[in-house]
Tab-separated table of N, CA, C and O in Angstrom:
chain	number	residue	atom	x	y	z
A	1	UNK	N	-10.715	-3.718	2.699
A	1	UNK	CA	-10.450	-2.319	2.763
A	1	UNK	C	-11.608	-1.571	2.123
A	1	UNK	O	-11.727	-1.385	0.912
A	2	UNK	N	-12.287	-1.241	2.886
A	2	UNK	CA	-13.492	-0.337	2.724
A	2	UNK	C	-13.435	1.397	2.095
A	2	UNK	O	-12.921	2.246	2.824
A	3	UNK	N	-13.836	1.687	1.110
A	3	UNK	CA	-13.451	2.846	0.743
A	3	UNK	C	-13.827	3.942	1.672
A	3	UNK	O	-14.833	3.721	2.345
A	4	UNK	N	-13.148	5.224	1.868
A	4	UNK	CA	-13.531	6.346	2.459
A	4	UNK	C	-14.214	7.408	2.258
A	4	UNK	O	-13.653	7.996	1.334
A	5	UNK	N	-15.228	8.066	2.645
A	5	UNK	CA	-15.438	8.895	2.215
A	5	UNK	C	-14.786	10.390	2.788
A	5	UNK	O	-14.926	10.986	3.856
A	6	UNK	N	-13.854	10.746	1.302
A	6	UNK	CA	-13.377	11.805	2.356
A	6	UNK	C	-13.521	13.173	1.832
A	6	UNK	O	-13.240	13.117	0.635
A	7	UNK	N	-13.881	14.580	2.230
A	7	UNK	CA	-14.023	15.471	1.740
A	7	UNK	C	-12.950	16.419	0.889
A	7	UNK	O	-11.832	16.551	1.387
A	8	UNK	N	-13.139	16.855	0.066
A	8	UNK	CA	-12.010	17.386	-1.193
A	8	UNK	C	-12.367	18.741	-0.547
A	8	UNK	O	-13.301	19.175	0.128
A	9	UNK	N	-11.173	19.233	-1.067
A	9	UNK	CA	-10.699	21.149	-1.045
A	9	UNK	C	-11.260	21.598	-1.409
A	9	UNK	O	-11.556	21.217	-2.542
A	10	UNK	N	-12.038	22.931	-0.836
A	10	UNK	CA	-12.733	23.612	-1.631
A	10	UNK	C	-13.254	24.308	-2.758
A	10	UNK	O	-14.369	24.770	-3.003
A	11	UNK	N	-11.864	24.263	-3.569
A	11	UNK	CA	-11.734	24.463	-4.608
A	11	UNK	C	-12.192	23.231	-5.962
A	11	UNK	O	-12.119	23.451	-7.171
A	12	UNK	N	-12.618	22.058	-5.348
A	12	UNK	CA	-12.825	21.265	-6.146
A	12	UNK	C	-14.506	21.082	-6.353
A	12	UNK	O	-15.119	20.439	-7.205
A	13	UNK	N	-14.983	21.891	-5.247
A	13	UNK	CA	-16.372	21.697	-5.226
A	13	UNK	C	-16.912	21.004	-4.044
A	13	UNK	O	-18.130	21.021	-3.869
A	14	UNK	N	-15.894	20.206	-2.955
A	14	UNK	CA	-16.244	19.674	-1.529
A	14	UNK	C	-16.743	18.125	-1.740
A	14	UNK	O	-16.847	17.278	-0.852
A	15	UNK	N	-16.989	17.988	-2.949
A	15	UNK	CA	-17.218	16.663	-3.005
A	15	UNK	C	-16.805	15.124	-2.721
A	15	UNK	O	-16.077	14.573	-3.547
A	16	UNK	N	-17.276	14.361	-1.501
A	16	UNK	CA	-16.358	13.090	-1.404
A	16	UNK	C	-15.784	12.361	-2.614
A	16	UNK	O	-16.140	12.414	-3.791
A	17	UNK	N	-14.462	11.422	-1.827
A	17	UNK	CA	-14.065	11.027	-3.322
A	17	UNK	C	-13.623	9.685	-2.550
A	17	UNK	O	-13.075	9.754	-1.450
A	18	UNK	N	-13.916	8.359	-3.242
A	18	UNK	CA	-13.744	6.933	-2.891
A	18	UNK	C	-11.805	6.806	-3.121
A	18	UNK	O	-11.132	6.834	-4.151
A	19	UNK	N	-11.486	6.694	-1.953
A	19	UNK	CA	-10.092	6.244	-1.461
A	19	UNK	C	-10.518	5.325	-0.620
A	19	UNK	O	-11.677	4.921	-0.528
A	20	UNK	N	-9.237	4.851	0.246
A	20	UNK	CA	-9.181	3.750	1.043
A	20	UNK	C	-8.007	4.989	2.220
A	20	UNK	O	-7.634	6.114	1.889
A	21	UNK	N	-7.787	4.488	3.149
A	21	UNK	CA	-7.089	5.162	4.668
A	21	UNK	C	-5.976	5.024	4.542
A	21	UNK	O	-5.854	4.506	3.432
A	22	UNK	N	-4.955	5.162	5.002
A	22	UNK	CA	-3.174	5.123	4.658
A	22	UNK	C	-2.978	4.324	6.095
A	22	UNK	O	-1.890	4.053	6.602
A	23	UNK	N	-3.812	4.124	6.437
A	23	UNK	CA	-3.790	2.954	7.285
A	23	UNK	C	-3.816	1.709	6.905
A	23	UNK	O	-3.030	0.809	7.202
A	24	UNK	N	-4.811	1.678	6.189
A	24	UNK	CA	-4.972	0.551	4.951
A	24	UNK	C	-3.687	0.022	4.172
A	24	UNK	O	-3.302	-1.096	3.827
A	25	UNK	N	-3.281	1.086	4.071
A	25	UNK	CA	-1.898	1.021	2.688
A	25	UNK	C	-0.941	0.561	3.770
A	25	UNK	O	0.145	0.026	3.549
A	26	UNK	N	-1.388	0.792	4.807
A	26	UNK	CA	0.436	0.169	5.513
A	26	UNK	C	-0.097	-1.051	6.126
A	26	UNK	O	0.700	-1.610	6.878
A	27	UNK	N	-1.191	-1.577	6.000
A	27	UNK	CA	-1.529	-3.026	6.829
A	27	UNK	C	-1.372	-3.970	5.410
A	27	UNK	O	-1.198	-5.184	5.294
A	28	UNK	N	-1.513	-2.857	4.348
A	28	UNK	CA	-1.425	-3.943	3.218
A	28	UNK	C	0.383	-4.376	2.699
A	28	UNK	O	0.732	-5.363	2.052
A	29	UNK	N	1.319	-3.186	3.284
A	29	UNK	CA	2.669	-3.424	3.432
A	29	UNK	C	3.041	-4.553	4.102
A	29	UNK	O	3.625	-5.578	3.753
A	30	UNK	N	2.421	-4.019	5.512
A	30	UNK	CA	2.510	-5.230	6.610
A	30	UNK	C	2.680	-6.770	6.022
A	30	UNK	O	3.725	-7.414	5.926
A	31	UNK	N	1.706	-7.057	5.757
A	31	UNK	CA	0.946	-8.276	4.973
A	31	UNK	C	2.210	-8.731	4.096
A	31	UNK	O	2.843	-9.778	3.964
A	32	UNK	N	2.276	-7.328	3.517
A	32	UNK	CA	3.483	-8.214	1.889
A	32	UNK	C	4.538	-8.473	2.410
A	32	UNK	O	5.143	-9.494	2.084
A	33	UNK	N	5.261	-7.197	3.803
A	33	UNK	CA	6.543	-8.116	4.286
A	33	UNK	C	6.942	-9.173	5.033
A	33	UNK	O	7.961	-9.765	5.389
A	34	UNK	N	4.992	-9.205	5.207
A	34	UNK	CA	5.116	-10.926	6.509
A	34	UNK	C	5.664	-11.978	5.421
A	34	UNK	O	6.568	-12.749	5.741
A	35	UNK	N	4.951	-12.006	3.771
A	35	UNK	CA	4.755	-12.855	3.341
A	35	UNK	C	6.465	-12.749	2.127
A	35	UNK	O	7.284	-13.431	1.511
A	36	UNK	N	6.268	-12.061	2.299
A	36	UNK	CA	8.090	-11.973	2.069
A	36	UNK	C	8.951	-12.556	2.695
A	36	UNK	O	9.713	-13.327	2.112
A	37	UNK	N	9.048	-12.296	4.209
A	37	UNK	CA	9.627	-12.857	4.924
A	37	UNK	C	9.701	-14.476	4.933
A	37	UNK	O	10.601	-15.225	4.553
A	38	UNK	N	8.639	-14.704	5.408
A	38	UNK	CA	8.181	-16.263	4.944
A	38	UNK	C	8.815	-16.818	3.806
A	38	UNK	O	9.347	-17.921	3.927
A	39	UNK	N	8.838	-16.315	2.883
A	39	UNK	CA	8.797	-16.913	1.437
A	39	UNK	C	10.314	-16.423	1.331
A	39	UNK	O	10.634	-16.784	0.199
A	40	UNK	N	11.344	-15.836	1.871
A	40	UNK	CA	12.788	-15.564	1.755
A	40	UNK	C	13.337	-16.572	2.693
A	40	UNK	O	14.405	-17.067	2.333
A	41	UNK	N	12.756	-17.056	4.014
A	41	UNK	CA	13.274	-17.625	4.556
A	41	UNK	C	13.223	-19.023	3.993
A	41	UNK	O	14.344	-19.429	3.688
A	42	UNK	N	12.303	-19.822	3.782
A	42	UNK	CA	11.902	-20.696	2.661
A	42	UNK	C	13.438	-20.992	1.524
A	42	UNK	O	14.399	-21.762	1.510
A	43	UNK	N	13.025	-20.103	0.867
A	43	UNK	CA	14.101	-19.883	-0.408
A	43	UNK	C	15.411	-19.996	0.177
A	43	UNK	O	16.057	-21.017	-0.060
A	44	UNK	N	16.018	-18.865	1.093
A	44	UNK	CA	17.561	-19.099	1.442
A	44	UNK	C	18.044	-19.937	2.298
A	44	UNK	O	19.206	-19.989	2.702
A	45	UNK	N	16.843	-20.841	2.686
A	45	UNK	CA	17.208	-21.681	3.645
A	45	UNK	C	18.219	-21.148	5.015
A	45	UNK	O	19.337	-21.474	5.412
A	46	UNK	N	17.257	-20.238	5.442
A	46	UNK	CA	17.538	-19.185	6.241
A	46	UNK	C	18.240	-19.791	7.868
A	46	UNK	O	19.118	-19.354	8.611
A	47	UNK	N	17.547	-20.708	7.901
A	47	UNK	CA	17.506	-21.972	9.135
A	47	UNK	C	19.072	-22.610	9.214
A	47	UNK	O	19.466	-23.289	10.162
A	48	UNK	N	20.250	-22.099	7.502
A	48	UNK	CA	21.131	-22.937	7.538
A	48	UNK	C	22.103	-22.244	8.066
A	48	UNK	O	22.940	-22.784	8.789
A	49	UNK	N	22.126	-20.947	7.776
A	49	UNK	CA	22.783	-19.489	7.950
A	49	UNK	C	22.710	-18.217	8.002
A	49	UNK	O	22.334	-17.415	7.146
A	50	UNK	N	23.051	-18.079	8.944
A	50	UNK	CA	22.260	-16.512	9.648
A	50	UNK	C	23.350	-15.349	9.131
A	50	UNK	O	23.683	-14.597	10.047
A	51	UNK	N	23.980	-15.054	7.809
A	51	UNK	CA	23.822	-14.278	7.033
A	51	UNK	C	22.595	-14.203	5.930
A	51	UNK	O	22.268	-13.158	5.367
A	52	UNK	N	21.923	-15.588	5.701
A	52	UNK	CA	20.776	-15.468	4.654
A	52	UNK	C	19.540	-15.203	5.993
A	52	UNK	O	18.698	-14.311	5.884
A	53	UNK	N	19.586	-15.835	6.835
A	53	UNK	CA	18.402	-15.351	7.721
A	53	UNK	C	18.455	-13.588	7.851
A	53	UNK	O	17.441	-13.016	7.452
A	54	UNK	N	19.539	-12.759	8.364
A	54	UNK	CA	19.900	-11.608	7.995
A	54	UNK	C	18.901	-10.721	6.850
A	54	UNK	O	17.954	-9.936	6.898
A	55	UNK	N	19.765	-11.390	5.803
A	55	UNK	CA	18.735	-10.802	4.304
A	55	UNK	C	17.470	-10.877	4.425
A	55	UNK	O	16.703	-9.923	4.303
A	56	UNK	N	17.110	-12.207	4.714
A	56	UNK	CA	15.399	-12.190	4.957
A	56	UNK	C	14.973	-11.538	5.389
A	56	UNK	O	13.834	-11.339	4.968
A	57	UNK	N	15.364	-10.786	6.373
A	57	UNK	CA	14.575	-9.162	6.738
A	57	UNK	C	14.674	-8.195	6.112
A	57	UNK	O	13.842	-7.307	5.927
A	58	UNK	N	16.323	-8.361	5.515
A	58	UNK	CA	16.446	-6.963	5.097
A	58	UNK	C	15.150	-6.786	3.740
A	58	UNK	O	14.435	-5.804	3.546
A	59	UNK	N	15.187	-8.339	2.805
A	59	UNK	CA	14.217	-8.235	1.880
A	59	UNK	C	12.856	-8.109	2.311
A	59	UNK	O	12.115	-7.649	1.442
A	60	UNK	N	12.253	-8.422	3.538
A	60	UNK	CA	10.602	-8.153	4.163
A	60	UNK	C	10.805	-7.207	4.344
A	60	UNK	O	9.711	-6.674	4.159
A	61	UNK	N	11.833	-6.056	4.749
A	61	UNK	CA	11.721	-4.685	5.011
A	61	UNK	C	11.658	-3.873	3.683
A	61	UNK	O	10.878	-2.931	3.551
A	62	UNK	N	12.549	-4.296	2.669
A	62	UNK	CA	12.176	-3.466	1.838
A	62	UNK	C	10.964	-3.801	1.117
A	62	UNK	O	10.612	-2.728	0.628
A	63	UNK	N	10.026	-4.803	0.735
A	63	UNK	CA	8.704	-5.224	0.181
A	63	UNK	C	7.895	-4.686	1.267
A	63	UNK	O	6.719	-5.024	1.130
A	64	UNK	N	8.151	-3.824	2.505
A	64	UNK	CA	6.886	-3.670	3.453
A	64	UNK	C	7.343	-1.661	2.228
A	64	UNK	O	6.803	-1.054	1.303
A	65	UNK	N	8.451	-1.506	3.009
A	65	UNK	CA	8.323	-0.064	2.169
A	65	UNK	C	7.873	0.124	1.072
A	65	UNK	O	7.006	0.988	0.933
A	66	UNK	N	8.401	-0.749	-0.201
A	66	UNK	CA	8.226	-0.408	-1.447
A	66	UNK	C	6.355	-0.330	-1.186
A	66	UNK	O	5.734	0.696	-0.911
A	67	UNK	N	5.920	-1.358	-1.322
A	67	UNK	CA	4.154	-1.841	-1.320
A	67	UNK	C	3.467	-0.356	-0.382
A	67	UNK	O	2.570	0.352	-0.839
A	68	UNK	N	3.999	-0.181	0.700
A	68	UNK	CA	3.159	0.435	1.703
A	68	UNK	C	3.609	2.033	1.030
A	68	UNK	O	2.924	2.988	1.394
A	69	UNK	N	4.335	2.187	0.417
A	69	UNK	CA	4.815	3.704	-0.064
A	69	UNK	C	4.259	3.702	-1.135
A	69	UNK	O	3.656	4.771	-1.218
A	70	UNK	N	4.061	2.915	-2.310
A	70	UNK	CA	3.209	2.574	-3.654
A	70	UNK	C	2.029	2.858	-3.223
A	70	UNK	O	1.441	3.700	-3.902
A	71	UNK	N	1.228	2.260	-1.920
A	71	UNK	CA	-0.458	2.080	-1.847
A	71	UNK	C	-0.470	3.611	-1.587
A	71	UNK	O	-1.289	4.096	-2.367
A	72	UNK	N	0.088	4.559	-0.828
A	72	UNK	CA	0.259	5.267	0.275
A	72	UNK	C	0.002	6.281	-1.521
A	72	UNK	O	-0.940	6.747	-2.162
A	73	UNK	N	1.378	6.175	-1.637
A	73	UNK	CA	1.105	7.368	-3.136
A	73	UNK	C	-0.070	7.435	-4.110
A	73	UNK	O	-0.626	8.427	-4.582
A	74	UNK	N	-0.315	6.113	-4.296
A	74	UNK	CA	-1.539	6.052	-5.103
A	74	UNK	C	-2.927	6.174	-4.748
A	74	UNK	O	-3.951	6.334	-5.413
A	75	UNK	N	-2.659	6.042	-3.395
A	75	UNK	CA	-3.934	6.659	-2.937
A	75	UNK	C	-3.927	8.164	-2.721
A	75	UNK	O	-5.042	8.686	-2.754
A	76	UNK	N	-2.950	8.915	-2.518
A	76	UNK	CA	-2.677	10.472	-2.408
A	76	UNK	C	-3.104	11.066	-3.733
A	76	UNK	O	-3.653	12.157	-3.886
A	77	UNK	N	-2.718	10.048	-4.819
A	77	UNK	CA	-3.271	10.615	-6.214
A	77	UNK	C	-4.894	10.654	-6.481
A	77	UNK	O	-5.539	11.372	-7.246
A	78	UNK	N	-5.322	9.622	-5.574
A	78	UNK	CA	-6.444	9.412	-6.134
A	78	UNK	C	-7.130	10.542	-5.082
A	78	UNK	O	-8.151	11.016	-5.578
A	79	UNK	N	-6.853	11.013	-3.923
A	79	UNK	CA	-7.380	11.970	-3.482
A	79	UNK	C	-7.255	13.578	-4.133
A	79	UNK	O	-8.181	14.385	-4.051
A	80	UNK	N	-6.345	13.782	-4.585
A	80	UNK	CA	-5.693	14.760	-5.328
A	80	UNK	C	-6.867	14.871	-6.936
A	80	UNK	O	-7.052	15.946	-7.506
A	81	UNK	N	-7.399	13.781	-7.322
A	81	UNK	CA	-8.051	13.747	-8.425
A	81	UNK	C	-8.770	14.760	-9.213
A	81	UNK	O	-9.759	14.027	-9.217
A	82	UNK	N	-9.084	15.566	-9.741
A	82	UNK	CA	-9.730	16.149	-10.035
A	82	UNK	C	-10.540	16.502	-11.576
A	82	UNK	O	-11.125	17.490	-12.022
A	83	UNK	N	-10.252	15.253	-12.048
A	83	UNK	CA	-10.633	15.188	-13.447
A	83	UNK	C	-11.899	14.828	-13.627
A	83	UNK	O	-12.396	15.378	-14.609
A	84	UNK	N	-12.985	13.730	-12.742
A	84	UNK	CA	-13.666	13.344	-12.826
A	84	UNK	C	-14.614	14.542	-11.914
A	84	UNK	O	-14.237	15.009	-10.838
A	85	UNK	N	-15.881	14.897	-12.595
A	85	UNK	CA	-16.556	15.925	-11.443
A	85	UNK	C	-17.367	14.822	-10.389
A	85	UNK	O	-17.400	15.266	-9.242
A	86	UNK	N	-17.972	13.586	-10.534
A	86	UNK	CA	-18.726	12.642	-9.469
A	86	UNK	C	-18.009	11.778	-9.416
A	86	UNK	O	-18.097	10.873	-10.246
A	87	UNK	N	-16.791	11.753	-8.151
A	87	UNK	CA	-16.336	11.046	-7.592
A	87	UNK	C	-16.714	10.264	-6.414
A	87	UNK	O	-15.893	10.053	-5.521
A	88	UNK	N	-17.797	9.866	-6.370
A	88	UNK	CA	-18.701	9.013	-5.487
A	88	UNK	C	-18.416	7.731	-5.696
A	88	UNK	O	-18.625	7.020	-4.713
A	89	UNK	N	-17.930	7.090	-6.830
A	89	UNK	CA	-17.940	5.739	-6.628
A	89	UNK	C	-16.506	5.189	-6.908
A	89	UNK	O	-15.686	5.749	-7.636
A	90	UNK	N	-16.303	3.973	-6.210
A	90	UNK	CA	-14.635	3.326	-6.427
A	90	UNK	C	-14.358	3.710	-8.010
A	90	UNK	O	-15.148	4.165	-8.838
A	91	UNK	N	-13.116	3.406	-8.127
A	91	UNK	CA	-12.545	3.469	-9.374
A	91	UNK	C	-12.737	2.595	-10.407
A	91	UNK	O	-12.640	2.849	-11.607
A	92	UNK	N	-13.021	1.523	-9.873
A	92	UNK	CA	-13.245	0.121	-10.881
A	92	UNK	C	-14.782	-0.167	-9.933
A	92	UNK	O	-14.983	-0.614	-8.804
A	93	UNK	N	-15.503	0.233	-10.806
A	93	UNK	CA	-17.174	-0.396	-10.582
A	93	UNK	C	-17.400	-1.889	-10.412
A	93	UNK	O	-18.540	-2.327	-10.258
């Protein structure tokens, strides 16, 4: 996930500021509820009974929301930023 360069409000001075795409944040959801899934079906021995196969989605669905709504917000913050005046570079150098 390649950072963005994206332009700030005018009021901040117009200056790009290193985020990542909310596209990003939901492929990185994606990802966590594949591997959720996987790893619930595993565990409840999902294969034995299809009320625990059931859950196994319901739990990959909620680890795709929680993760993809977390990346999604925290990247809204970090666009929102305005404390730092040279926001040119990622957050962690």
């Amino acid at each position: 996930m390649a950072p963005t360069n994206t332009p700030k409000k005018k009021s901040s001075g117009g200056k790009p500021t290193s985020t990542v795409s909310y596209k990003d944040a939901i492929k990185v959801g994606v990802f966590c509820g594949i591997a959720t899934l996987i790893l619930a079906l595993i565990v409840t021995r999902a294969w034995q009974d299809g009320r625990a196969f059931g859950y196994a989605f319901i739990y990959a669905g909620a680890a795709f929301v929680v993760v993809a709504g977390f990346a999604s917000y925290l990247n809204w913050v970090m666009r929102k930023d305005t404390q730092n005046k040279d926001q040119s570079y990622p957050v962690l150098k």
